[in-house]
Amino acid sequence: MGYGRGIIVGHWVTLRRFLRTFFIGHGATLKRRGGGHQLFDLWPGKKKRGEEPTVQQDATTEGLFTVEYPDERLPVYERFRVLPVLVYDDSDGNVRCTCCNICAKVCPPQCIWMTHAAGPDGKPVPLPEDYYIDMDVCMNCGLCSEYCPFDAIKMDQNFELSNYERHQSHIFSLQDLLVSSEFYANTHPEAYASDEQVVERGKVAKKKDQRLQKALGVGAKPASNPKPAAKPAATPAT
Amino acid sequence: MSTPTITRPEWSTVIDPVLQKELEQHVLVTTWDKLLGMVDTVYNWGRRSSLWPLGFGLACCAIEMICTASSRFDIARFGAEVFRGSPRQADVMIVSGTVTKTMMPMIARLYDQMPEPKYVISMGACASGGGPFKEGYNVVSGVDKYLPVDVYVPGCPPTPQALLNGLIMLQKKIDGERFTQAPWYRGEVERDIPVPVLGPDLIDLRLLEITAERTAQGLVEAREETLEKPPIIPAPQPEVEEAPAEAAPAAPKAPSKLDLIRAKSAAAAAGTEAPAEAAEAPKPAAKPAAKPAKKVKKAEARPSLCWLGDAGLKELNDRLNSKFGAGTSTIIQAALLIPADKLVAVCLYLRDENTIKYDYLASLQSVHFEDCIEVNYQLDSTINQGKLIEVRVRTSQVEGEGEVPSLNSVWRGADFQEREVYDMMGVKFTGHPELKRILMWDGYSYWPLRKDFLEPYYEGPTKVFDSRCEDGRHFRAEEFNPYGSNTKIPKGWNGWGELDPGDDTKGKTLLPSGVEISELGTDQFMVSMGPQHPSTHGVFRMNLRVDGETIVGLKPVMGYMHRNHEKIGERNTFLMNFPFTDRLDYLTSMGNNFGYALAVEQLMGDDSKPPERAEYIRVIMAELTRVASHMWSIGFLLNDLGAFFTPALYAIEERELILDLFEWASGSRMMCNYFRFGGVAFELPPGWIERCRGIVNDRLDKKIDELDRYLTNNEIVGDRAKGVGILTAEQAINFSMAGPVLRGSGVSYDVRRAAPYSIYDRFDFKVPVGKTGDMFDRYIVRLEEMRESVKILKQACKDIPATGPILAGKKTYQIKVPAGEAYSRVENPKGELGYYVYADGSATAYRYHVRSPSFINLTALEQMCLGHSIADVVGILGSLDIVLGEVDR
């Protein structure tokens, strides 16, 4: 008995699964849970980049599971990390990086390289002149941003980085890496508002002016000790 | 702004300029070019919407590629769901992961076999430029050194969405192609690439002459002379009080540079009783010059966290000495040093006659010291569990002279591990039935894990390397190497004429001998299965000898994904190594982190004891990983049994939800890099634990039951899995099997119970075991283990302290690890994952070894497959649940 029964049961499993998308858990509302395109949303207008509906899936998700990238997207979690970026401050346009080299020291595959900027007198000042990240080596581990004492290097969330060429475009220089602090505050609201980072920013802000003076060679004292300047802030790193 | 309109006087009709342009382009065909342009549109549209990828995965990125094809991301929406097993039917090759030298000839061959038009997507940092493994000696720095790449997808690994983005980029590229200029319609365009050859190293035949010339010049050797070499320390010696006469032959001729390190290790040898003040007293190598050395903190001497104990070891030592004659056994750093000629006898005694029967060889590895190469064995007992001991044996460190008796006759599980030691350090094992290279290929010129081997991109003994940024320019590592690629060939090598691209250097020596089956009057022949095969779970290869359909011999050929994890681990500082452990068994990164953290924490001692909350977070993460991994494993077991992809789609859904949790907490789906020494990296985000409770309490049980309902009583699963691939309990123990495979054979051995780590002793869970040890039992054990994991998760989610520190001490990147030796074991989803770390007090590990369950479980593959058919081999391999990142490391 039962030739073909398995096939019918199999189809029922599939159909049941489809129907559960809409009917199970929160009343029969013909609505798909978690957001995204709905059942009667057959011809959704093409949303602009960044405005696509986000599909949030969790323990209650049943049935249809597909997130139709690029028309729908998965939520980007704040800690989601792809490549590092360097943050500059909106208020004055200064790079936060002091070229202390800690990110390069903790980088597991050794993809971060930088050189000190030199002041007018030729002495090094705590600012990066060159800053390179080879994204063909970077392993997106986030250690650089975790151990940066100046809140200068952060992990970006942009994953849409595909391109047709690598020899010119995959080594990111300082210019490619810079993002504004406002951008960072938008992508990482929780971290930006966290106590540690607020304290950190306060500290860095004080240091920043001194550095700028030094870089411009305005200060009477020549930039003889960039390292001690970096040290005190390095210790209270979180 | 008003749009200008064109009024045509003849008809005085108003035509919208946009419309007019459109009409001219698409309807009013005026030129031949435009006609062809229309053909282009259709032609490109057809091709772009049916890109069939080659079912071809190399490394971690392949898992994300499979996820892209599964339910959540559904690559079918782009017409690319037909992953073809054969290159002859494929349009696009997604090079997903690390391209190794061993695999490169296969990739080139596959590419050549693909018909035009063909495209290559280089997925992930490794495929694009070598990635984090770039400095390894077996890694090709970018697949574009050999293949023309169309689209690069950066990321490590790129998320499925990023891969889809790359696919869209490829579609855009195809949209721009012209029918009339397509290279594949022009006969003169030669797109095939020559297959590189595995000689002394990977040799690109296009560059043969220049390679030969530079080899003759010895440029590599000349460059190496200018670089700082890695330190080589002397082996630890017994405490002076006990055996002063047995001091090693002194090697006083070494340069003074090493004095410091030598003094460190002399201090390390001082032993257990007085760790604080013993730094100066015993100097086995009699080096009074070692005064200026600063005291190195020493770790407590113990082979593992859970072991026999000092008293027990002393008693065992005395017993061995009285039984086999004085001098048989000496205690060095809480382990027994046995002379090589008595090793087999002693091990047989330990296995069969000792009060605690050491029937289980947990791990085996070697360390290269200045005066010897030491092979050490971690032994445990499955009857009297958790009484681990370590046995050492020493042999000459001179290249090619080291010899140690093989323990293959005592524990079959030593088979592959001894071959690995031979492959990596050149130690010969007398009596080993088949001592061939296992991860590299026969003919490779070097013994890569010897301390005096420097990789082609070698820059310094430890990171941080010198800057690669000068005069406003960035240099790539290639530019330092005389060959311009990751190549190193010894100066005198001179076999250029014999290089043959058709040669199968890697697998030709590993041919199974087979057995005769008399009742079938058929011929036997060889089948090479893999490394590019959809059901070998990665780049794994088996050389099969079949009699008709019946397997009469099988030899695994591996190393196609050997990414030099251990060599890189010896250059990494302890902290840097965390993200690399993620990439071992890339389905269980949290578990890998866990094991590594425990190994180093064992050395660091009580300073790094994780706070309560961190322990709970660790357990939650590890158990979520187990559920995710077993889900994947069961889904793909069914794949291998013929239920293509549907069960996997159901199982992967749960895994995706768990990955969401990982991504939320740690920032990455797969490569979590979440553990730190003494805790975890980040606090759980607000709302995390609630969602985790939701999934654990309300969902996972139901889904496991669903899987159970669909599969367990399924007729086909029963027919294919019951009674196939049987491994008895005795065999499983003797073969050093681990995890669900060992328990499937009825041995109740789970490291969480045998040698409890972290806070596993607080949770109530069972250790499920099978009865017969067949494929079905292994499946059932995995299913039950998921239920037990959910049980642990429920308890952990309930009991976790709401607040509290998550890291012992201050967060710092400068980790100070005392000198010593540690072997940590965790029960990873695949089995016992062990990390052997030998620290010399510096910032990096002196020796770092991973006991990988997937690798050792393969030892018994031939045993399980004999007598079955090829179709069963696929299933049996699926039931072992190997991950190639861990097999080859």
PDB file of N, CA, C and O in Angstrom, chain B residues 137 365-369 373 420-426 437 439-440 444 446-455 562 564-571 846-850 889:
ATOM      1  N   TYR B 137      53.652  28.786   3.392  1.00  0.00           N
ATOM      2  CA  TYR B 137      54.510  28.260   2.334  1.00  0.00           C
ATOM      3  C   TYR B 137      53.744  27.479   1.288  1.00  0.00           C
ATOM      4  O   TYR B 137      54.289  27.108   0.272  1.00  0.00           O
ATOM      5  N   GLN B 365      52.541  14.897  18.554  1.00  0.00           N
ATOM      6  CA  GLN B 365      53.147  15.977  17.778  1.00  0.00           C
ATOM      7  C   GLN B 365      54.625  16.045  18.068  1.00  0.00           C
ATOM      8  O   GLN B 365      55.129  15.336  18.934  1.00  0.00           O
ATOM      9  N   SER B 366      55.303  16.875  17.338  1.00  0.00           N
ATOM     10  CA  SER B 366      56.748  16.940  17.508  1.00  0.00           C
ATOM     11  C   SER B 366      57.162  18.390  17.709  1.00  0.00           C
ATOM     12  O   SER B 366      56.480  19.306  17.259  1.00  0.00           O
ATOM     13  N   VAL B 367      58.266  18.561  18.392  1.00  0.00           N
ATOM     14  CA  VAL B 367      58.820  19.894  18.611  1.00  0.00           C
ATOM     15  C   VAL B 367      60.281  19.863  18.180  1.00  0.00           C
ATOM     16  O   VAL B 367      61.008  18.930  18.506  1.00  0.00           O
ATOM     17  N   HIS B 368      60.696  20.859  17.448  1.00  0.00           N
ATOM     18  CA  HIS B 368      62.068  20.930  16.995  1.00  0.00           C
ATOM     19  C   HIS B 368      62.872  21.751  17.992  1.00  0.00           C
ATOM     20  O   HIS B 368      62.676  22.952  18.120  1.00  0.00           O
ATOM     21  N   PHE B 369      63.785  21.080  18.711  1.00  0.00           N
ATOM     22  CA  PHE B 369      64.659  21.791  19.628  1.00  0.00           C
ATOM     23  C   PHE B 369      66.041  21.882  19.021  1.00  0.00           C
ATOM     24  O   PHE B 369      66.344  21.265  18.001  1.00  0.00           O
ATOM     25  N   ILE B 373      64.834  16.481  18.128  1.00  0.00           N
ATOM     26  CA  ILE B 373      63.422  16.655  17.814  1.00  0.00           C
ATOM     27  C   ILE B 373      62.671  15.765  18.774  1.00  0.00           C
ATOM     28  O   ILE B 373      62.980  14.576  18.907  1.00  0.00           O
ATOM     29  N   GLU B 420      52.223  12.925   9.486  1.00  0.00           N
ATOM     30  CA  GLU B 420      52.263  14.382   9.530  1.00  0.00           C
ATOM     31  C   GLU B 420      53.589  14.865  10.127  1.00  0.00           C
ATOM     32  O   GLU B 420      54.199  15.801   9.625  1.00  0.00           O
ATOM     33  N   VAL B 421      54.032  14.181  11.195  1.00  0.00           N
ATOM     34  CA  VAL B 421      55.312  14.564  11.797  1.00  0.00           C
ATOM     35  C   VAL B 421      56.428  14.374  10.777  1.00  0.00           C
ATOM     36  O   VAL B 421      57.320  15.213  10.627  1.00  0.00           O
ATOM     37  N   TYR B 422      56.354  13.263  10.042  1.00  0.00           N
ATOM     38  CA  TYR B 422      57.358  13.021   9.007  1.00  0.00           C
ATOM     39  C   TYR B 422      57.326  14.130   7.958  1.00  0.00           C
ATOM     40  O   TYR B 422      58.354  14.673   7.549  1.00  0.00           O
ATOM     41  N   ASP B 423      56.120  14.477   7.554  1.00  0.00           N
ATOM     42  CA  ASP B 423      55.949  15.481   6.514  1.00  0.00           C
ATOM     43  C   ASP B 423      56.471  16.843   6.966  1.00  0.00           C
ATOM     44  O   ASP B 423      57.116  17.570   6.212  1.00  0.00           O
ATOM     45  N   MET B 424      56.198  17.176   8.224  1.00  0.00           N
ATOM     46  CA  MET B 424      56.494  18.525   8.686  1.00  0.00           C
ATOM     47  C   MET B 424      57.917  18.659   9.230  1.00  0.00           C
ATOM     48  O   MET B 424      58.495  19.721   9.191  1.00  0.00           O
ATOM     49  N   MET B 425      58.464  17.574   9.799  1.00  0.00           N
ATOM     50  CA  MET B 425      59.775  17.707  10.434  1.00  0.00           C
ATOM     51  C   MET B 425      60.793  16.716   9.908  1.00  0.00           C
ATOM     52  O   MET B 425      61.959  16.754  10.302  1.00  0.00           O
ATOM     53  N   GLY B 426      60.386  15.798   9.100  1.00  0.00           N
ATOM     54  CA  GLY B 426      61.342  14.869   8.525  1.00  0.00           C
ATOM     55  C   GLY B 426      61.761  13.738   9.444  1.00  0.00           C
ATOM     56  O   GLY B 426      62.763  13.077   9.173  1.00  0.00           O
ATOM     57  N   ARG B 437      54.654  11.594   2.552  1.00  0.00           N
ATOM     58  CA  ARG B 437      54.176  12.931   2.892  1.00  0.00           C
ATOM     59  C   ARG B 437      52.662  12.937   2.862  1.00  0.00           C
ATOM     60  O   ARG B 437      52.052  12.318   1.990  1.00  0.00           O
ATOM     61  N   LEU B 439      50.568  16.032   3.918  1.00  0.00           N
ATOM     62  CA  LEU B 439      49.947  17.320   3.612  1.00  0.00           C
ATOM     63  C   LEU B 439      50.619  17.984   2.413  1.00  0.00           C
ATOM     64  O   LEU B 439      49.959  18.554   1.561  1.00  0.00           O
ATOM     65  N   MET B 440      51.937  17.906   2.360  1.00  0.00           N
ATOM     66  CA  MET B 440      52.623  18.396   1.166  1.00  0.00           C
ATOM     67  C   MET B 440      52.734  17.229   0.186  1.00  0.00           C
ATOM     68  O   MET B 440      52.156  16.178   0.404  1.00  0.00           O
ATOM     69  N   TYR B 444      58.483  17.699  -2.556  1.00  0.00           N
ATOM     70  CA  TYR B 444      58.654  19.033  -1.981  1.00  0.00           C
ATOM     71  C   TYR B 444      59.995  19.065  -1.250  1.00  0.00           C
ATOM     72  O   TYR B 444      60.369  18.118  -0.576  1.00  0.00           O
ATOM     73  N   TYR B 446      61.383  20.769   1.248  1.00  0.00           N
ATOM     74  CA  TYR B 446      61.693  21.191   2.614  1.00  0.00           C
ATOM     75  C   TYR B 446      60.853  20.430   3.627  1.00  0.00           C
ATOM     76  O   TYR B 446      59.870  19.784   3.286  1.00  0.00           O
ATOM     77  N   TRP B 447      61.281  20.550   4.885  1.00  0.00           N
ATOM     78  CA  TRP B 447      60.488  20.046   6.015  1.00  0.00           C
ATOM     79  C   TRP B 447      59.973  21.279   6.729  1.00  0.00           C
ATOM     80  O   TRP B 447      60.652  21.871   7.559  1.00  0.00           O
ATOM     81  N   PRO B 448      58.775  21.684   6.419  1.00  0.00           N
ATOM     82  CA  PRO B 448      58.377  23.066   6.713  1.00  0.00           C
ATOM     83  C   PRO B 448      58.285  23.447   8.183  1.00  0.00           C
ATOM     84  O   PRO B 448      58.426  24.621   8.495  1.00  0.00           O
ATOM     85  N   LEU B 449      58.029  22.532   9.093  1.00  0.00           N
ATOM     86  CA  LEU B 449      57.870  22.985  10.473  1.00  0.00           C
ATOM     87  C   LEU B 449      59.173  22.950  11.257  1.00  0.00           C
ATOM     88  O   LEU B 449      59.185  23.244  12.440  1.00  0.00           O
ATOM     89  N   ARG B 450      60.259  22.573  10.607  1.00  0.00           N
ATOM     90  CA  ARG B 450      61.552  22.716  11.280  1.00  0.00           C
ATOM     91  C   ARG B 450      61.824  24.193  11.484  1.00  0.00           C
ATOM     92  O   ARG B 450      61.447  25.028  10.671  1.00  0.00           O
ATOM     93  N   LYS B 451      62.492  24.478  12.577  1.00  0.00           N
ATOM     94  CA  LYS B 451      62.687  25.888  12.890  1.00  0.00           C
ATOM     95  C   LYS B 451      63.611  26.567  11.876  1.00  0.00           C
ATOM     96  O   LYS B 451      63.581  27.781  11.724  1.00  0.00           O
ATOM     97  N   ASP B 452      64.461  25.784  11.221  1.00  0.00           N
ATOM     98  CA  ASP B 452      65.386  26.428  10.290  1.00  0.00           C
ATOM     99  C   ASP B 452      64.804  26.576   8.885  1.00  0.00           C
ATOM    100  O   ASP B 452      65.483  27.028   7.988  1.00  0.00           O
ATOM    101  N   PHE B 453      63.563  26.184   8.696  1.00  0.00           N
ATOM    102  CA  PHE B 453      62.933  26.436   7.397  1.00  0.00           C
ATOM    103  C   PHE B 453      62.298  27.823   7.412  1.00  0.00           C
ATOM    104  O   PHE B 453      61.520  28.150   8.296  1.00  0.00           O
ATOM    105  N   LEU B 454      62.629  28.602   6.443  1.00  0.00           N
ATOM    106  CA  LEU B 454      62.035  29.930   6.323  1.00  0.00           C
ATOM    107  C   LEU B 454      61.122  29.942   5.109  1.00  0.00           C
ATOM    108  O   LEU B 454      61.513  29.503   4.025  1.00  0.00           O
ATOM    109  N   GLU B 455      59.949  30.453   5.280  1.00  0.00           N
ATOM    110  CA  GLU B 455      59.000  30.485   4.176  1.00  0.00           C
ATOM    111  C   GLU B 455      59.481  31.448   3.094  1.00  0.00           C
ATOM    112  O   GLU B 455      60.297  32.334   3.364  1.00  0.00           O
ATOM    113  N   HIS B 562      46.059  22.653   2.756  1.00  0.00           N
ATOM    114  CA  HIS B 562      47.042  22.873   3.814  1.00  0.00           C
ATOM    115  C   HIS B 562      47.470  24.330   3.790  1.00  0.00           C
ATOM    116  O   HIS B 562      48.160  24.760   2.882  1.00  0.00           O
ATOM    117  N   ASN B 564      49.074  25.993   6.294  1.00  0.00           N
ATOM    118  CA  ASN B 564      50.218  26.353   7.127  1.00  0.00           C
ATOM    119  C   ASN B 564      49.822  27.026   8.421  1.00  0.00           C
ATOM    120  O   ASN B 564      50.506  27.924   8.900  1.00  0.00           O
ATOM    121  N   HIS B 565      48.707  26.593   8.954  1.00  0.00           N
ATOM    122  CA  HIS B 565      48.203  27.176  10.194  1.00  0.00           C
ATOM    123  C   HIS B 565      49.253  27.149  11.295  1.00  0.00           C
ATOM    124  O   HIS B 565      49.427  28.113  12.025  1.00  0.00           O
ATOM    125  N   GLU B 566      49.967  26.017  11.412  1.00  0.00           N
ATOM    126  CA  GLU B 566      50.884  25.883  12.542  1.00  0.00           C
ATOM    127  C   GLU B 566      52.123  26.750  12.358  1.00  0.00           C
ATOM    128  O   GLU B 566      52.609  27.350  13.311  1.00  0.00           O
ATOM    129  N   LYS B 567      52.620  26.830  11.143  1.00  0.00           N
ATOM    130  CA  LYS B 567      53.785  27.678  10.920  1.00  0.00           C
ATOM    131  C   LYS B 567      53.415  29.142  11.151  1.00  0.00           C
ATOM    132  O   LYS B 567      54.159  29.892  11.781  1.00  0.00           O
ATOM    133  N   ILE B 568      52.275  29.546  10.633  1.00  0.00           N
ATOM    134  CA  ILE B 568      51.839  30.924  10.851  1.00  0.00           C
ATOM    135  C   ILE B 568      51.613  31.151  12.342  1.00  0.00           C
ATOM    136  O   ILE B 568      51.941  32.206  12.882  1.00  0.00           O
ATOM    137  N   GLY B 569      51.099  30.116  13.030  1.00  0.00           N
ATOM    138  CA  GLY B 569      50.853  30.221  14.460  1.00  0.00           C
ATOM    139  C   GLY B 569      52.123  30.447  15.252  1.00  0.00           C
ATOM    140  O   GLY B 569      52.084  30.978  16.357  1.00  0.00           O
ATOM    141  N   GLU B 570      53.254  29.987  14.719  1.00  0.00           N
ATOM    142  CA  GLU B 570      54.511  30.216  15.432  1.00  0.00           C
ATOM    143  C   GLU B 570      55.088  31.600  15.174  1.00  0.00           C
ATOM    144  O   GLU B 570      56.011  32.032  15.841  1.00  0.00           O
ATOM    145  N   ARG B 571      54.581  32.287  14.183  1.00  0.00           N
ATOM    146  CA  ARG B 571      54.984  33.680  13.956  1.00  0.00           C
ATOM    147  C   ARG B 571      54.035  34.646  14.659  1.00  0.00           C
ATOM    148  O   ARG B 571      54.390  35.767  14.957  1.00  0.00           O
ATOM    149  N   TYR B 846      56.446  28.872  20.820  1.00  0.00           N
ATOM    150  CA  TYR B 846      57.595  28.219  20.189  1.00  0.00           C
ATOM    151  C   TYR B 846      57.116  27.104  19.276  1.00  0.00           C
ATOM    152  O   TYR B 846      57.629  26.918  18.178  1.00  0.00           O
ATOM    153  N   ARG B 847      56.147  26.361  19.757  1.00  0.00           N
ATOM    154  CA  ARG B 847      55.559  25.326  18.921  1.00  0.00           C
ATOM    155  C   ARG B 847      54.066  25.361  19.164  1.00  0.00           C
ATOM    156  O   ARG B 847      53.613  25.500  20.300  1.00  0.00           O
ATOM    157  N   TYR B 848      53.337  25.234  18.090  1.00  0.00           N
ATOM    158  CA  TYR B 848      51.891  25.322  18.174  1.00  0.00           C
ATOM    159  C   TYR B 848      51.338  24.235  17.282  1.00  0.00           C
ATOM    160  O   TYR B 848      51.694  24.139  16.113  1.00  0.00           O
ATOM    161  N   HIS B 849      50.547  23.364  17.876  1.00  0.00           N
ATOM    162  CA  HIS B 849      50.039  22.243  17.098  1.00  0.00           C
ATOM    163  C   HIS B 849      48.556  22.081  17.384  1.00  0.00           C
ATOM    164  O   HIS B 849      48.096  22.307  18.496  1.00  0.00           O
ATOM    165  N   VAL B 850      47.828  21.681  16.380  1.00  0.00           N
ATOM    166  CA  VAL B 850      46.401  21.466  16.551  1.00  0.00           C
ATOM    167  C   VAL B 850      46.113  19.990  16.353  1.00  0.00           C
ATOM    168  O   VAL B 850      46.468  19.415  15.318  1.00  0.00           O
ATOM    169  N   ARG B 889      44.574  21.906   7.786  1.00  0.00           N
ATOM    170  CA  ARG B 889      45.043  23.065   8.568  1.00  0.00           C
ATOM    171  C   ARG B 889      45.868  24.038   7.753  1.00  0.00           C
ATOM    172  O   ARG B 889      46.965  23.952   7.446  1.00  0.00           O
TER     173      ARG B 889
END
